[in-house]
Short mmCIF file of C-alpha atoms and ligand atoms in Angstrom, two decimals:
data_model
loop_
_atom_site.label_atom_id
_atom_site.label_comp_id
_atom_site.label_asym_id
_atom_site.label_seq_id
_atom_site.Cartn_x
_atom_site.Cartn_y
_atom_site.Cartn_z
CA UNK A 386 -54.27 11.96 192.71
CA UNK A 387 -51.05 13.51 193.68
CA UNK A 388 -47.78 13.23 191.81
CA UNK A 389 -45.12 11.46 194.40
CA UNK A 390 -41.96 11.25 191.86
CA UNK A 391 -40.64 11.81 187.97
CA UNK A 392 -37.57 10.74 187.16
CA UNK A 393 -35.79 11.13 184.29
CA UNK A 394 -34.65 8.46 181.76
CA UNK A 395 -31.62 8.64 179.18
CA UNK A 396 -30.89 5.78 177.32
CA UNK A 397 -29.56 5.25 173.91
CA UNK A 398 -30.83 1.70 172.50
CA UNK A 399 -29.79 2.74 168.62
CA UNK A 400 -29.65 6.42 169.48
CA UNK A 401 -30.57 8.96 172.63
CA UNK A 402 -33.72 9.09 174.15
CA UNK A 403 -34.56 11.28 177.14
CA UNK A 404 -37.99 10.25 178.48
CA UNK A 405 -40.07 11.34 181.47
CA UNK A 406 -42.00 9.35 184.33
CA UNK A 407 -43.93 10.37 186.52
CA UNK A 408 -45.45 8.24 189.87
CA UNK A 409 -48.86 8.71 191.60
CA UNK A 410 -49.80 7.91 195.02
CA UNK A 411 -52.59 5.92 192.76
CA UNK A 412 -49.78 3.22 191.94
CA UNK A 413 -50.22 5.20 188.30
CA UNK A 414 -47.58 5.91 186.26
CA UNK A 415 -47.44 7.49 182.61
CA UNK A 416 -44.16 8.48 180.55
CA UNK A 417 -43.30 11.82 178.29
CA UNK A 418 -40.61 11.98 175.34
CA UNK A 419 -38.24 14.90 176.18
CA UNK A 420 -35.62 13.99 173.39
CA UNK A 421 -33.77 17.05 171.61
CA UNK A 422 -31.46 15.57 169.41
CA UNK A 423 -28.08 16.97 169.77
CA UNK A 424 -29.36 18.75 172.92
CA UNK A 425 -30.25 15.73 175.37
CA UNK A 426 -28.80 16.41 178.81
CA UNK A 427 -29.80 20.20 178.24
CA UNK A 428 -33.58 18.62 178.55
CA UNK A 429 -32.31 16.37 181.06
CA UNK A 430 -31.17 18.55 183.22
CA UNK A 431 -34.06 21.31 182.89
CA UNK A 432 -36.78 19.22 183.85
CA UNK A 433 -34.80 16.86 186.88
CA UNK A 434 -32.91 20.29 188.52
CA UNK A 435 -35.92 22.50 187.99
CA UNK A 436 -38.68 20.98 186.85
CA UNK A 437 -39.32 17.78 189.26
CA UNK A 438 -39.18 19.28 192.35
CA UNK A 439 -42.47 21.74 190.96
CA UNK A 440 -44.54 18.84 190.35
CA UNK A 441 -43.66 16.51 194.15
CA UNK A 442 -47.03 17.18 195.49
CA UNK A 443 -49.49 18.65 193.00
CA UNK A 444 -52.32 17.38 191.66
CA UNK A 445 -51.79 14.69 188.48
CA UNK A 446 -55.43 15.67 187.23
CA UNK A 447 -54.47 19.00 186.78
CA UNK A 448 -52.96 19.02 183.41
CA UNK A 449 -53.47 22.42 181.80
CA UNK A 450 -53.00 24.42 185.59
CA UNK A 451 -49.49 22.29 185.53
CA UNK A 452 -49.03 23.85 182.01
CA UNK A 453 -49.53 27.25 182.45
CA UNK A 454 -47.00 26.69 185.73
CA UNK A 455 -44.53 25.41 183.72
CA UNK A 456 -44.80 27.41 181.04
CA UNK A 457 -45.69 30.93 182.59
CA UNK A 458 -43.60 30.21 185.51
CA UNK A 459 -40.69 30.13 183.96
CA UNK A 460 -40.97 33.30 183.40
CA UNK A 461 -38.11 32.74 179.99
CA UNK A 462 -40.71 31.42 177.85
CA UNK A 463 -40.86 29.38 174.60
CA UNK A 464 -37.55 27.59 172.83
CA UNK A 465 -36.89 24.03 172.53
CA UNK A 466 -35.29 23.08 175.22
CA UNK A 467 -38.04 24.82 177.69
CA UNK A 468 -40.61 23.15 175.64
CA UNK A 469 -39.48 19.84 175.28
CA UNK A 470 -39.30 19.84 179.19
CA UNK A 471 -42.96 20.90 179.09
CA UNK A 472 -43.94 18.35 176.93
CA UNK A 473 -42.51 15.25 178.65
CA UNK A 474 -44.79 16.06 181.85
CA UNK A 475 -47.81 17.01 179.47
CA UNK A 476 -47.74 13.73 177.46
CA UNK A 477 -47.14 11.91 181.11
CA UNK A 478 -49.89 13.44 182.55
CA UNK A 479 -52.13 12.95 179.80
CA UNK A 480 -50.94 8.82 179.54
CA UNK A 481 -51.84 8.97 183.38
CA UNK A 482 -55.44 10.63 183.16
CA UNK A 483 -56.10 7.89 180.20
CA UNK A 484 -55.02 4.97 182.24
CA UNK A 485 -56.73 6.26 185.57
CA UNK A 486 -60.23 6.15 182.89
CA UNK A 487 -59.31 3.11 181.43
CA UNK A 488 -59.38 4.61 177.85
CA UNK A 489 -56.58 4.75 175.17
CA UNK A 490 -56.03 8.59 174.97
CA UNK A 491 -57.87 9.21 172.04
CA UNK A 492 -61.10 8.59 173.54
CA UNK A 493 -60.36 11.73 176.24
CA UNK A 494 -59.42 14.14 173.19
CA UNK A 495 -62.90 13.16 171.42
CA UNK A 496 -62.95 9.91 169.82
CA UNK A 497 -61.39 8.55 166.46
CA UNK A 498 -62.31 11.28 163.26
CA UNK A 499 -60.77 8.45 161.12
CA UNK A 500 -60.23 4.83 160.61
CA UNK A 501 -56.43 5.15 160.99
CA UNK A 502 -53.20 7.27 160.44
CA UNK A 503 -51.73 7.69 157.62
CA UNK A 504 -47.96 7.85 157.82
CA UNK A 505 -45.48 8.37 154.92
CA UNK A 506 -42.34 6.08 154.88
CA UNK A 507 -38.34 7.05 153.93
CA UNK A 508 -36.76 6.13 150.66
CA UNK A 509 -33.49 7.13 150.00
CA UNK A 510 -30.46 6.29 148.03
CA UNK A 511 -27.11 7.40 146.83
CA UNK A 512 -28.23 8.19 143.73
CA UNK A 513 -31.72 8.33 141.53
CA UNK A 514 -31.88 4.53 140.83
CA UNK A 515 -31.23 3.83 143.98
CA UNK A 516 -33.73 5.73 145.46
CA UNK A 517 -36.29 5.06 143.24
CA UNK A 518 -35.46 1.06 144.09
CA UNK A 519 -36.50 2.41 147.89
CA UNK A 520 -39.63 4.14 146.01
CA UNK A 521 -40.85 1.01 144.55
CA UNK A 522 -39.83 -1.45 147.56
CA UNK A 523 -42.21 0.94 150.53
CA UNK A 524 -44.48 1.70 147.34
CA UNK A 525 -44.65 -2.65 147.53
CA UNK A 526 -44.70 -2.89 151.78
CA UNK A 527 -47.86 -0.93 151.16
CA UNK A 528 -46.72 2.86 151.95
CA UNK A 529 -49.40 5.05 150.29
CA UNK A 530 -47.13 8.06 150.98
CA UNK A 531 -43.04 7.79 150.54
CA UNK A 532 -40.68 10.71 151.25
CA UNK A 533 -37.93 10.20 148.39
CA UNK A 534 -34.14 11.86 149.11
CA UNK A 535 -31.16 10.85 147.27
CA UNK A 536 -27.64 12.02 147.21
CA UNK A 537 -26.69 14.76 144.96
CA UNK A 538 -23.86 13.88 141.91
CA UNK A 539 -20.88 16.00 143.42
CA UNK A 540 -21.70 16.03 147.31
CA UNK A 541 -20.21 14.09 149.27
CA UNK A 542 -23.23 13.65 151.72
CA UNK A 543 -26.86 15.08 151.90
CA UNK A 544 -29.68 15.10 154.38
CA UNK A 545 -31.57 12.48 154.64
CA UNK A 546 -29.44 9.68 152.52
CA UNK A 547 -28.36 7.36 155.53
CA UNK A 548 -26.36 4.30 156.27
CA UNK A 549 -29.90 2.35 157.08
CA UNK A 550 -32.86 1.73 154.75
CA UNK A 551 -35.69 1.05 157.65
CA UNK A 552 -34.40 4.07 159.58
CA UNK A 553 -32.20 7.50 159.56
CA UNK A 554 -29.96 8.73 162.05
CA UNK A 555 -28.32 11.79 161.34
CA UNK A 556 -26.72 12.17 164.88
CA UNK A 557 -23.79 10.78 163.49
CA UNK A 558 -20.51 11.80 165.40
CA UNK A 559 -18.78 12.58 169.40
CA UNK A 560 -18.78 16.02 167.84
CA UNK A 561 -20.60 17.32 164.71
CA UNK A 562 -19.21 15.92 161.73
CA UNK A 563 -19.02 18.71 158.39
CA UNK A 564 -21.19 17.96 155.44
CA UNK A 565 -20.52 20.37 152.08
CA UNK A 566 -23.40 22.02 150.07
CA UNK A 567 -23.87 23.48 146.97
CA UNK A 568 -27.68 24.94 146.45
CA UNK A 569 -27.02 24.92 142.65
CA UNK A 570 -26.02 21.04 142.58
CA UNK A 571 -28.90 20.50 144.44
CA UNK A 572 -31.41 22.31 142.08
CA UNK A 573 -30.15 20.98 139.35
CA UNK A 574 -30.87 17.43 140.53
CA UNK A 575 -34.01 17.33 142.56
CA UNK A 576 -36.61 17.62 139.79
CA UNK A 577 -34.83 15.18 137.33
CA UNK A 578 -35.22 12.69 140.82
CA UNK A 579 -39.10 13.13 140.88
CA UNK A 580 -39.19 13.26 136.74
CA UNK A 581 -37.35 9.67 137.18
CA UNK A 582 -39.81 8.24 140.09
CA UNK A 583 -42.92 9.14 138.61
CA UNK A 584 -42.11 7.91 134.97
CA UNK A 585 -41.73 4.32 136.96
CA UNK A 586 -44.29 4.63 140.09
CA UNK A 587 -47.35 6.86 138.13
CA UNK A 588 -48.98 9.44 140.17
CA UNK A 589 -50.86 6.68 142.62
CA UNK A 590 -49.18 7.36 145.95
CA UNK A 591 -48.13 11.08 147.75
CA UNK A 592 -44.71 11.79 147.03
CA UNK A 593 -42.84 13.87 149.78
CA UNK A 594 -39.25 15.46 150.17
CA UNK A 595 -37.70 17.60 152.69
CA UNK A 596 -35.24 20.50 151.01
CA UNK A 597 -34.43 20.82 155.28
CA UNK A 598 -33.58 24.75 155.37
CA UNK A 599 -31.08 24.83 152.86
CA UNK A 600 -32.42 27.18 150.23
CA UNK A 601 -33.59 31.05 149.86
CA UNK A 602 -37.08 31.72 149.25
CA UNK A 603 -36.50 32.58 145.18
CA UNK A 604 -34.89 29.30 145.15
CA UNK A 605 -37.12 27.63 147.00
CA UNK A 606 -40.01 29.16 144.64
CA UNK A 607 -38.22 28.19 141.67
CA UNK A 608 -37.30 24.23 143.14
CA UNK A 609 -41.71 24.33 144.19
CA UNK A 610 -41.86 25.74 140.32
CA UNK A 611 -39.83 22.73 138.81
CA UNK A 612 -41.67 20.16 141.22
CA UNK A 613 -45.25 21.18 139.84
CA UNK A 614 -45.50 18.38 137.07
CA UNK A 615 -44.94 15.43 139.78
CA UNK A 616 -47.73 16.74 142.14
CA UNK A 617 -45.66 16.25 145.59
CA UNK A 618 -47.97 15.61 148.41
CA UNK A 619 -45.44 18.58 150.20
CA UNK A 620 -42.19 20.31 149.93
CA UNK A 621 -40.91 20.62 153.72
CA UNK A 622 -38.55 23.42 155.27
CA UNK A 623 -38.15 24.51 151.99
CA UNK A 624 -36.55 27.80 154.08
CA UNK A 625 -35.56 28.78 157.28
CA UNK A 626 -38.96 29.71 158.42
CA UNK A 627 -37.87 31.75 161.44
CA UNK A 628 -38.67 34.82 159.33
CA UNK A 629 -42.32 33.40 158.58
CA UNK A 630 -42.93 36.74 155.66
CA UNK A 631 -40.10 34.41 153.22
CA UNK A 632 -43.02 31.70 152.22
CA UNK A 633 -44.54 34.54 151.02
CA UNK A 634 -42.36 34.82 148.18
CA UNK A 635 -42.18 31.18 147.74
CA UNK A 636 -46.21 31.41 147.45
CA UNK A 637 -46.05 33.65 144.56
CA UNK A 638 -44.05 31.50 142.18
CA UNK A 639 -45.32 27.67 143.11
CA UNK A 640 -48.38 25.71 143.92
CA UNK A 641 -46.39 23.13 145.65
CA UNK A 642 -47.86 22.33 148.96
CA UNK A 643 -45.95 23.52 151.47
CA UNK A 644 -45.06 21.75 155.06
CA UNK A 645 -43.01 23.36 157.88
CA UNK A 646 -42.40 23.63 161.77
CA UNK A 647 -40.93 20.21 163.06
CA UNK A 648 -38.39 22.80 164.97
CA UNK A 649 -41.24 24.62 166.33
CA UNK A 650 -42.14 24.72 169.95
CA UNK A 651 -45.33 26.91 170.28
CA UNK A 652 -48.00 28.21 168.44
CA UNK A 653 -46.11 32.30 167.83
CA UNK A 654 -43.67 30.46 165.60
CA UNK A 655 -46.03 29.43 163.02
CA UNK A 656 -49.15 31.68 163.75
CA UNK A 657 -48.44 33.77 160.64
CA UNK A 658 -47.18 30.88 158.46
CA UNK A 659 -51.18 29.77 159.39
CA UNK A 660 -52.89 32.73 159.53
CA UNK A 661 -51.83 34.02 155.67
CA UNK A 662 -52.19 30.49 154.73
CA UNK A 663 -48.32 30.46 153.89
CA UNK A 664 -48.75 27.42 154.81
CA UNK A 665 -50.53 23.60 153.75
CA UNK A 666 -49.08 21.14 157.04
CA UNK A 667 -48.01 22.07 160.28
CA UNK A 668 -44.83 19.96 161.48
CA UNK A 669 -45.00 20.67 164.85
CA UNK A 670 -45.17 17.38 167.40
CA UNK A 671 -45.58 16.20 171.02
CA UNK A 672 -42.21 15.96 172.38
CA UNK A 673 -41.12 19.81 170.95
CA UNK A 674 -44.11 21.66 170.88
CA UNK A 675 -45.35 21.70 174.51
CA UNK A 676 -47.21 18.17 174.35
CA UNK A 677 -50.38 17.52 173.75
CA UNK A 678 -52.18 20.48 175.28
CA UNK A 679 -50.41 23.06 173.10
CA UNK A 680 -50.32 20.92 169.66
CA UNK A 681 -54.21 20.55 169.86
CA UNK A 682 -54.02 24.31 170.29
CA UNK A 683 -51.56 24.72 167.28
CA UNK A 684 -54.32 22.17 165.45
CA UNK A 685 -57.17 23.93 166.30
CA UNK A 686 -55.54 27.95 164.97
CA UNK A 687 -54.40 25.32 161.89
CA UNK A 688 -58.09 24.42 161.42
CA UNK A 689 -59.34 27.75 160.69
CA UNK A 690 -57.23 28.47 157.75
CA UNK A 691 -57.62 24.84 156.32
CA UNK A 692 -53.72 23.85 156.97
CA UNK A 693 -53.64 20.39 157.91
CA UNK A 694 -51.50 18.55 160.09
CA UNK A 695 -48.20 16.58 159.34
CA UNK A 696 -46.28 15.63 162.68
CA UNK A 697 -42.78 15.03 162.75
CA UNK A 698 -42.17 11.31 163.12
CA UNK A 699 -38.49 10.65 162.97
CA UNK A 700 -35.92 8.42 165.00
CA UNK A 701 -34.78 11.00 167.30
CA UNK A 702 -38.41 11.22 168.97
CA UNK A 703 -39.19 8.23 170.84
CA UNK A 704 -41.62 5.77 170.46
CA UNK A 705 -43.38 7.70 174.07
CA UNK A 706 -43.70 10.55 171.12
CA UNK A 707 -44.95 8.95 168.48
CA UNK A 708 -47.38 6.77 170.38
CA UNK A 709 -49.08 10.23 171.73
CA UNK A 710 -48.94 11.35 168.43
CA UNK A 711 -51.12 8.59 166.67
CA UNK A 712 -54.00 9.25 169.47
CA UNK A 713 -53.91 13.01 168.81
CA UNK A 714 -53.36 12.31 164.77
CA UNK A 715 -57.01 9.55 164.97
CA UNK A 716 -58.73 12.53 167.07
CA UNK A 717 -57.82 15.82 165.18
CA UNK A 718 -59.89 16.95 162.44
CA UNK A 719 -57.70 18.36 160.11
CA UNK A 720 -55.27 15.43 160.02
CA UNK A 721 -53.00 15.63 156.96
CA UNK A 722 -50.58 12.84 157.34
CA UNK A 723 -47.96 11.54 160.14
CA UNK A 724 -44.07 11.04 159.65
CA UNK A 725 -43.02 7.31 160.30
CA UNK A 726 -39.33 6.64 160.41
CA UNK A 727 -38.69 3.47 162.05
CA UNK A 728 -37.05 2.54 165.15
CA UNK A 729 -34.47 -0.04 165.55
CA UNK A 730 -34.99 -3.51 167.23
CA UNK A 731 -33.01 -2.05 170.29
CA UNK A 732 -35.83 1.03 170.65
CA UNK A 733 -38.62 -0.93 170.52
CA UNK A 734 -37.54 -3.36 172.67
CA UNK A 735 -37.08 -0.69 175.64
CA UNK A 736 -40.50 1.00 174.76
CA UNK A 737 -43.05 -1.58 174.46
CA UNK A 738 -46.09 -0.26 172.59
CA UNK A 739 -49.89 -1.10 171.46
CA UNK A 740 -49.21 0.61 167.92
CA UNK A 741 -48.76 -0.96 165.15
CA UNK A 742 -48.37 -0.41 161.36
CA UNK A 743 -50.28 -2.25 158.41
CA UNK A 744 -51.18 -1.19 154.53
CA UNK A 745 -49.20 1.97 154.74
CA UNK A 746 -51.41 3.00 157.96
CA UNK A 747 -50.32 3.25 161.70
CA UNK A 748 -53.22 2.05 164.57
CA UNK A 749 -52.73 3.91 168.19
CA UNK A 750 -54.12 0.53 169.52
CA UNK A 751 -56.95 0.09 172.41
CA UNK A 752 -54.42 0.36 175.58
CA UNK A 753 -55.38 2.38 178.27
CA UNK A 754 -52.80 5.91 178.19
CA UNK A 755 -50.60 6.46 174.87
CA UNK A 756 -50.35 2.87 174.58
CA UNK A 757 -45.87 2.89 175.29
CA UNK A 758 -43.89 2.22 178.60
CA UNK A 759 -40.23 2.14 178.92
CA UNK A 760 -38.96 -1.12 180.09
CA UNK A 761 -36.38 0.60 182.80
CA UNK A 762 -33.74 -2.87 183.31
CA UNK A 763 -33.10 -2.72 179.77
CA UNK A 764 -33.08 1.27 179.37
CA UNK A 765 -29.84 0.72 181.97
CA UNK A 766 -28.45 -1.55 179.67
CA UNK A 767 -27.43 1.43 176.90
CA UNK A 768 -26.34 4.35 178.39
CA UNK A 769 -25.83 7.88 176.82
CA UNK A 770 -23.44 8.72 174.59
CA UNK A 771 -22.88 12.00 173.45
CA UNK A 772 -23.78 12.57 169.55
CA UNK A 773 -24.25 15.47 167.08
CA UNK A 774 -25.99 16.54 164.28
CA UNK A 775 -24.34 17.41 161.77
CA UNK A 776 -23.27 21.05 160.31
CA UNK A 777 -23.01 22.33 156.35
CA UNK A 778 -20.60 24.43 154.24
CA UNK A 779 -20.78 25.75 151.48
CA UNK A 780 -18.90 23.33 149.22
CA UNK A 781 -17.20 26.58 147.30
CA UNK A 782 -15.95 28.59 150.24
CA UNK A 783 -17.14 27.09 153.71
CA UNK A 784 -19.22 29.68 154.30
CA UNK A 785 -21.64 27.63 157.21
CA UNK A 786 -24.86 27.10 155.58
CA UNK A 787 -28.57 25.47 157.25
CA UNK A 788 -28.18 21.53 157.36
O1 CS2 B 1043 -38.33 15.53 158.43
C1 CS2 B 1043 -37.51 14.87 159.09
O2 CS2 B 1043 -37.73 13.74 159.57
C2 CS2 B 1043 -36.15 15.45 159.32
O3 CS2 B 1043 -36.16 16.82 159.19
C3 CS2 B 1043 -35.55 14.91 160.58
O4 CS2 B 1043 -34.88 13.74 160.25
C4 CS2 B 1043 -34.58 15.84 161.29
O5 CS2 B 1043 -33.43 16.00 160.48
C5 CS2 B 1043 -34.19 15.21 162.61
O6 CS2 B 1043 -35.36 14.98 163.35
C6 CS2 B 1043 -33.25 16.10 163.38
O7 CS2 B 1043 -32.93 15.51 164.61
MG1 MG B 1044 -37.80 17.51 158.14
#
């Protein structure tokens, strides 16, 4: 089966989306998220000027020989943008070895380990009561596991507190809009936010929140410290985790799961975090960590040291991700639980898809491939435009801080 074309897609129906797809001489075609939000052309560009013109030719079958071309090829290995590129042909490839066996993917990676996905939903609000409203209205769609952020008395804006209630997009701006921060505003707050939505929820579904790089690892140990009593399911990016040795000081003062590694793109960025079991979830996805031939190989290092997976799920990776991800997330044996942020009406519209949610579950669906296409004609219909994520200052003296 050789590969005659791949052409690449960028559309933005709600937000960008940078997606893959490649043609057979079969008359098969299957589709790969490339999206890097903030980065999109960079991904763009990478896989149509140098990329493409690799695969014209080769063998579709040959998934893990184009991988190691790709990746060893290069010869500047590893980073996001590299990876993301990688990805995007993987997950296409994969989508067309599924549909040329007439199986939904899962089947090819070794059949279903459970009876569906758990995913964990997005409350948020400008303040506690209005979060825990959020809390209570997911905890009442069905949501088993709810991620709770709220704004912080004295900031003007936070991570993960958004315009939307369904759905978060933090790409906000034509150039990257300024947030402030103040670590002790923020420490002082967070535990009185859980104290608040477990006196009114109980302790019968996972609670999650994301402290998204922002504090050191003593603070970070003393925020996992203060969080103990309200039993989160995980406390993500609780540091920048490019210097993996910091969660080692956050291990000595909590018992707070930890979860990290949605900015990730191979398995040397977290093989430490894994290996001294730093670690409870690994972030890492489809779209940024080299598709799904490198994630199951992320999984399987994960597996030995009894960290579980938690894929990044959020609007900036397409539905082409996330439907890849629920086949590998029904297949992979130490499944821990799978990030759902909603898409808008516009996304789903120009990615059709088999998957489909019910009592706080996701289902990959029976569909031959990943179970997504991209509806082209209507992909033309919203074209790029250029948007940022934000950056942070410290609110006391603009020193530029993680955001
Ligand atoms: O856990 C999460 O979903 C977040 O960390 C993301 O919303 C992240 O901020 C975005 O994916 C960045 O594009
Ligand atoms: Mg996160």
């Amino acid at each position: 089966m050789k590969i005659t074309n791949a052409r690449v897609i960028v559309c933005s129906p709600g937000r960008n989306f940078v997606t893959l797809k490649i043609e057979t001489d079969q008359g098969l075609t299957g589709i790969g998220d490339a999206t890097l939000n903030g980065r999109e052309l960079a991904v763009a560009a990478y896989l149509s000027e140098h990329v493409v013109p690799c695969l014209i030719g080769r063998d579709a079958q040959q998934i893990e020989d184009i991988w190691q071309y790709l990746y060893k090829g290069a010869y500047w290995r590893r980073g996001p943008v590299t990876m993301s590129a990688i990805a995007a042909v993987d997950t296409a490839l994969w989508d067309i070895k599924a549909k040329a066996a007439g199986l939904p993917l899962y089947q090819l990676l070794g059949g279903k380990s459970r009876t569906g996905v758990m995913v964990y939903g997005h409350a948020n609000g400008s303040d506690i009561e209005h979060t825990l409203d959020e809390v209570l209205r997911y905890a009442e769609a069905g949501y088993k596991a709810i991620r709770a952020q709220s704004g912080v008395p004295g900031l003007e804006k936070v991570y993960g507190v958004g315009k939307g209630t369904l759905f978060y997009e933090p790409a906000d701006a034509d150039l990257p809009s300024e947030h402030d921060w103040s670590s002790e505003k923020y420490l002082r707050h967070t535990p009185r936010l859980f104290e608040r939505i477990r006196e009114k929820l109980g302790f019968e579904h996972h609670l999650l929140h994301d402290v998204h790089h922002r504090l050191t690892p003593i603070e970070a140990g003393r925020l996992g410290k203060a969080l103990e009593p309200f039993q989160l399911f995980w406390m993500e990016d609780a540091t920048p985790a490019e210097n993996q040795q910091a969660f080692r000081l956050i291990r000595q003062h909590t018992t707070t799961p930890l979860a990290v590694g949605e900015v990730f793109n191979t398995i040397w960025d977290c093989k430490e975090l894994i290996e001294n079991q730093l670690i409870d979830y690994i972030r890492s996805t489809v779209v940024h960590a080299g598709g799904i031939t490198h994630l199951r190989r992320i999984a399987d290092l994960a597996a030995l040291y009894q960290v579980r997976t938690g894929c990044h799920g959020a609007t900036d990776l397409s539905p082409a991700c996330m439907g890849a991800a629920l086949h590998f997330d029904i297949w992979v044996p130490n499944f821990g639980i799978q990030e759902y942020m909603r898409h808008t009406e516009e996304t789903d519209a120009v990615f059709p898809h088999s998957y489909h949610f019910a009592d706080g579950m996701l289902y990959p669906g029976e569909t031959p491939g990943h179970g997504v296409e991209i509806d082209e004609a209507l992909a033309a219909k919203y074209p790029y435009q250029r948007a940022y994520l934000p950056v942070n200052r410290l609110q006391h003296d603009g020193t530029l801080h993680s955001w």
